[in-house]
């Protein structure tokens, strides 16, 4: 019992160190980050604290509630503790703090582990608590939930509405910065015309943009031009109709 | 000294194998419900037929089989706990599946902005232009920052994980509390099942908002308060853990902390009365002292704006209730602010849900009164919970007013813990263990579970209709002023463009939805104006006038965002720009497009952005008072 308890808390301490290391370095990418980072914040600190403060065992629901509850409580006040340090709250400090709490808690829990009780026989660690057909059903349930989430993510990504094109124009000294963004869901071709009091300053006759692509340019506004510049955007599929129209007042340096 | 078998079982040391009963088949059915619901959501996204049918079928498949099994007399404690944990997590997916790739609920943006401030500055309490009070309660953002740092996940993915953990904690604690107070694990399961039928559970309390985390922490404090250790050595640890939990709740959410203090005081009062009658009723003095102490310190320091914030909310509710009593105003039940009425079957389910709960409560109270001597030490907690549960019928009346409905929804998260304990006794009568064991119903053994399944289906689906408008429960095309249904790619693109092209922290005037997106995706500072001359007046006039100019200059508004889609419909939630805007002057018609387009012709105003629906105007040239 004492050895098993010792091993359990040592494993927890090691897990916390590894999880904090992965969180700090980003090694292993998102998958490893999630697999280790979620327990590091939401389970391990509370579990270690519970073991350190109450070395005698508790039922699984009680332990689970205390592990999650104390972890959430620690995470909620962690920024409060770091806020008054020079440099304040940083992602690295939050991770190190929770890792340290787990490490210290696990060490204390290991030191305070209870003496063996002859009536208390731990379950065989090599015998899984569920049978094969139950495990199969659990995997099936998880697969169904995974499929549901994947389906929803794909559905949300595809449902972008009727599609639209962004156009912008920002004044710069003696110039304007113009741009287009194609969010129509398919490739589009545009004609872009820059006017000044009815006179064309510049035309971009064939701006072709793939779905999701952006285009930008800068056009200078000559000193003799008026102060208000107009940008008109036409779609190649409907070349006569003004699709987007913008206007800005350009400031002239040295004038 | 050797432990007795019963103690061993409670402490998880028994050799006896766990009997999982029907857990795994039920999980498969429930998970199938999640898939069916996702199919319904996807059909709703494309406005295809059958979305509603799939959604409600999925929802009932997720809830009813596990709930029914968790209430079954034959289920073991471990099976009940596993089923309840699975239910907590699977029901959390209902909101996630509605919008899995981004945050979309109104309050979520306010907390996201506080999180952005924390990550950018490295310090707490930075001003929040979306929900000012959020910056005074940084518990949620603190936990979120830690989770994002450890996992590397973006906010939209990390938020459901954090809130899912908080909801799992909440359900586990309600189970343990009710089990302790009522003396059986079946009662614990029943209290949890009733709690899941609280109108706020499915959507409101699943959002990335401070109340969602605070409810779990409050339940943890209650659980700890009920389990004060007898050994002196353990008591110091208990003090420390309780103090940590109290502090975390106080820094997370004001109302939940006040509700918990109120309950603890009620419990202490009940204990005092019982002690006079010779009952050994423990008093929760330590939790009260810790909660009140932490709360006073917080109110005196970071939480100072709380009083004025809550006074405004409760003041508005009180005024509305008064107007209702005087027959001057009111809100149609099951009617959106734009006049849209929900279908008859949804109204019937909503009313049926409330009626079934109200009818079941007296039965539970009678049963509790009969069994009051079984758990003598728990009596004070029990009666305090009974008093709190009486708040449920009262909260239903609040649904007759607009602000009151908001308050009632927020109350649901706390009141239903008590309602759950009271109704646990009723559910025991509905599917009685003793009758099943005696074989009296052997020939019609399907009757109690079937009746219970119908009761659960009506109460749960009705509650979900009461808590979140069905039109907002499913995804779909853009709707005007409809909270999560107004967040779409068009608005997100405009907000993101502002950050790329204009830089951060520019002052913006915009409607409610776009203000939220500008404050998060765009990292801009939307303004709301003052109480005498609010920002919304800028849009509620046909031409650009001196009032508009005064508002722009007073609030230093540099950019105005106009969403022309607003002119196509009356907002579902009752406001385009802010609560209290002069929308009544429009006589139920949408805001005229000409009012929104007026900035096009104002000299000196630059139209710098256009995506068809949304235009952004640079009004910086008008801010110079010399012009």
PDB file of N, CA, C and O in Angstrom, chain B residues 586-613:
ATOM      1  N   UNK B 586     -40.135  54.327 -33.223  1.00  0.00           N
ATOM      2  CA  UNK B 586     -40.225  53.770 -34.579  1.00  0.00           C
ATOM      3  C   UNK B 586     -41.534  53.012 -34.808  1.00  0.00           C
ATOM      4  O   UNK B 586     -41.782  52.543 -35.918  1.00  0.00           O
ATOM      5  N   UNK B 587     -42.357  52.894 -33.763  1.00  0.00           N
ATOM      6  CA  UNK B 587     -43.675  52.242 -33.877  1.00  0.00           C
ATOM      7  C   UNK B 587     -43.592  50.823 -34.451  1.00  0.00           C
ATOM      8  O   UNK B 587     -44.380  50.447 -35.338  1.00  0.00           O
ATOM      9  N   UNK B 588     -42.630  50.074 -33.986  1.00  0.00           N
ATOM     10  CA  UNK B 588     -42.536  48.680 -34.416  1.00  0.00           C
ATOM     11  C   UNK B 588     -41.938  48.490 -35.794  1.00  0.00           C
ATOM     12  O   UNK B 588     -41.927  47.372 -36.302  1.00  0.00           O
ATOM     13  N   UNK B 589     -41.472  49.580 -36.435  1.00  0.00           N
ATOM     14  CA  UNK B 589     -40.817  49.440 -37.732  1.00  0.00           C
ATOM     15  C   UNK B 589     -39.299  49.421 -37.531  1.00  0.00           C
ATOM     16  O   UNK B 589     -38.802  49.959 -36.543  1.00  0.00           O
ATOM     17  N   UNK B 590     -38.554  48.836 -38.468  1.00  0.00           N
ATOM     18  CA  UNK B 590     -37.095  48.860 -38.337  1.00  0.00           C
ATOM     19  C   UNK B 590     -36.551  50.274 -38.480  1.00  0.00           C
ATOM     20  O   UNK B 590     -37.221  51.154 -39.031  1.00  0.00           O
ATOM     21  N   UNK B 591     -35.354  50.480 -38.032  1.00  0.00           N
ATOM     22  CA  UNK B 591     -34.704  51.796 -38.165  1.00  0.00           C
ATOM     23  C   UNK B 591     -34.532  52.093 -39.664  1.00  0.00           C
ATOM     24  O   UNK B 591     -34.094  51.233 -40.432  1.00  0.00           O
ATOM     25  N   UNK B 592     -34.907  53.302 -40.128  1.00  0.00           N
ATOM     26  CA  UNK B 592     -34.827  53.589 -41.574  1.00  0.00           C
ATOM     27  C   UNK B 592     -33.388  53.549 -42.100  1.00  0.00           C
ATOM     28  O   UNK B 592     -32.456  54.003 -41.424  1.00  0.00           O
ATOM     29  N   UNK B 593     -33.234  53.009 -43.302  1.00  0.00           N
ATOM     30  CA  UNK B 593     -31.898  52.915 -43.910  1.00  0.00           C
ATOM     31  C   UNK B 593     -31.292  54.300 -44.109  1.00  0.00           C
ATOM     32  O   UNK B 593     -30.074  54.491 -43.998  1.00  0.00           O
ATOM     33  N   UNK B 594     -32.162  55.309 -44.382  1.00  0.00           N
ATOM     34  CA  UNK B 594     -31.646  56.665 -44.629  1.00  0.00           C
ATOM     35  C   UNK B 594     -30.973  57.240 -43.383  1.00  0.00           C
ATOM     36  O   UNK B 594     -30.029  58.019 -43.476  1.00  0.00           O
ATOM     37  N   UNK B 595     -31.455  56.845 -42.192  1.00  0.00           N
ATOM     38  CA  UNK B 595     -30.828  57.320 -40.957  1.00  0.00           C
ATOM     39  C   UNK B 595     -29.412  56.749 -40.813  1.00  0.00           C
ATOM     40  O   UNK B 595     -28.520  57.416 -40.306  1.00  0.00           O
ATOM     41  N   UNK B 596     -29.264  55.516 -41.259  1.00  0.00           N
ATOM     42  CA  UNK B 596     -27.956  54.865 -41.142  1.00  0.00           C
ATOM     43  C   UNK B 596     -26.981  55.379 -42.209  1.00  0.00           C
ATOM     44  O   UNK B 596     -25.770  55.408 -41.994  1.00  0.00           O
ATOM     45  N   UNK B 597     -27.541  55.793 -43.345  1.00  0.00           N
ATOM     46  CA  UNK B 597     -26.682  56.239 -44.452  1.00  0.00           C
ATOM     47  C   UNK B 597     -26.287  57.715 -44.357  1.00  0.00           C
ATOM     48  O   UNK B 597     -25.602  58.224 -45.232  1.00  0.00           O
ATOM     49  N   UNK B 598     -26.757  58.408 -43.327  1.00  0.00           N
ATOM     50  CA  UNK B 598     -26.567  59.865 -43.284  1.00  0.00           C
ATOM     51  C   UNK B 598     -25.091  60.275 -43.238  1.00  0.00           C
ATOM     52  O   UNK B 598     -24.739  61.383 -43.642  1.00  0.00           O
ATOM     53  N   UNK B 599     -24.223  59.394 -42.770  1.00  0.00           N
ATOM     54  CA  UNK B 599     -22.806  59.770 -42.648  1.00  0.00           C
ATOM     55  C   UNK B 599     -22.127  59.882 -44.015  1.00  0.00           C
ATOM     56  O   UNK B 599     -21.049  60.457 -44.127  1.00  0.00           O
ATOM     57  N   UNK B 600     -22.762  59.315 -45.049  1.00  0.00           N
ATOM     58  CA  UNK B 600     -22.185  59.375 -46.392  1.00  0.00           C
ATOM     59  C   UNK B 600     -22.025  60.795 -46.902  1.00  0.00           C
ATOM     60  O   UNK B 600     -21.136  61.069 -47.713  1.00  0.00           O
ATOM     61  N   UNK B 601     -22.904  61.678 -46.455  1.00  0.00           N
ATOM     62  CA  UNK B 601     -22.933  63.023 -47.034  1.00  0.00           C
ATOM     63  C   UNK B 601     -22.427  64.105 -46.086  1.00  0.00           C
ATOM     64  O   UNK B 601     -22.546  65.287 -46.382  1.00  0.00           O
ATOM     65  N   UNK B 602     -21.879  63.710 -44.966  1.00  0.00           N
ATOM     66  CA  UNK B 602     -21.360  64.714 -44.026  1.00  0.00           C
ATOM     67  C   UNK B 602     -19.975  65.155 -44.496  1.00  0.00           C
ATOM     68  O   UNK B 602     -19.081  64.320 -44.672  1.00  0.00           O
ATOM     69  N   UNK B 603     -19.767  66.462 -44.737  1.00  0.00           N
ATOM     70  CA  UNK B 603     -18.461  66.930 -45.217  1.00  0.00           C
ATOM     71  C   UNK B 603     -17.353  66.593 -44.216  1.00  0.00           C
ATOM     72  O   UNK B 603     -17.540  66.750 -43.011  1.00  0.00           O
ATOM     73  N   UNK B 604     -16.236  66.128 -44.738  1.00  0.00           N
ATOM     74  CA  UNK B 604     -15.085  65.816 -43.880  1.00  0.00           C
ATOM     75  C   UNK B 604     -15.080  64.391 -43.350  1.00  0.00           C
ATOM     76  O   UNK B 604     -14.083  63.947 -42.784  1.00  0.00           O
ATOM     77  N   UNK B 605     -16.200  63.671 -43.524  1.00  0.00           N
ATOM     78  CA  UNK B 605     -16.259  62.286 -43.034  1.00  0.00           C
ATOM     79  C   UNK B 605     -15.769  61.340 -44.128  1.00  0.00           C
ATOM     80  O   UNK B 605     -16.250  61.398 -45.263  1.00  0.00           O
ATOM     81  N   UNK B 606     -14.816  60.492 -43.796  1.00  0.00           N
ATOM     82  CA  UNK B 606     -14.263  59.534 -44.761  1.00  0.00           C
ATOM     83  C   UNK B 606     -14.959  58.183 -44.634  1.00  0.00           C
ATOM     84  O   UNK B 606     -15.097  57.659 -43.521  1.00  0.00           O
ATOM     85  N   UNK B 607     -15.390  57.661 -45.783  1.00  0.00           N
ATOM     86  CA  UNK B 607     -15.915  56.280 -45.761  1.00  0.00           C
ATOM     87  C   UNK B 607     -14.736  55.390 -46.123  1.00  0.00           C
ATOM     88  O   UNK B 607     -14.352  55.275 -47.281  1.00  0.00           O
ATOM     89  N   UNK B 608     -14.156  54.734 -45.090  1.00  0.00           N
ATOM     90  CA  UNK B 608     -12.875  54.051 -45.300  1.00  0.00           C
ATOM     91  C   UNK B 608     -13.020  52.552 -45.525  1.00  0.00           C
ATOM     92  O   UNK B 608     -12.061  51.893 -45.943  1.00  0.00           O
ATOM     93  N   UNK B 609     -14.186  52.003 -45.238  1.00  0.00           N
ATOM     94  CA  UNK B 609     -14.342  50.549 -45.346  1.00  0.00           C
ATOM     95  C   UNK B 609     -15.768  50.228 -45.760  1.00  0.00           C
ATOM     96  O   UNK B 609     -16.730  50.866 -45.303  1.00  0.00           O
ATOM     97  N   UNK B 610     -15.912  49.224 -46.627  1.00  0.00           N
ATOM     98  CA  UNK B 610     -17.239  48.802 -47.062  1.00  0.00           C
ATOM     99  C   UNK B 610     -17.174  47.320 -47.434  1.00  0.00           C
ATOM    100  O   UNK B 610     -16.327  46.922 -48.241  1.00  0.00           O
ATOM    101  N   UNK B 611     -18.027  46.511 -46.803  1.00  0.00           N
ATOM    102  CA  UNK B 611     -18.101  45.111 -47.259  1.00  0.00           C
ATOM    103  C   UNK B 611     -19.500  44.750 -47.739  1.00  0.00           C
ATOM    104  O   UNK B 611     -19.887  43.584 -47.766  1.00  0.00           O
ATOM    105  N   UNK B 612     -20.241  45.763 -48.098  1.00  0.00           N
ATOM    106  CA  UNK B 612     -21.596  45.533 -48.594  1.00  0.00           C
ATOM    107  C   UNK B 612     -22.634  45.789 -47.522  1.00  0.00           C
ATOM    108  O   UNK B 612     -23.493  46.641 -47.664  1.00  0.00           O
ATOM    109  N   UNK B 613     -22.518  45.071 -46.400  1.00  0.00           N
ATOM    110  CA  UNK B 613     -23.452  45.263 -45.289  1.00  0.00           C
ATOM    111  C   UNK B 613     -22.928  46.279 -44.286  1.00  0.00           C
ATOM    112  O   UNK B 613     -23.705  46.994 -43.658  1.00  0.00           O
TER     113      UNK B 613
END
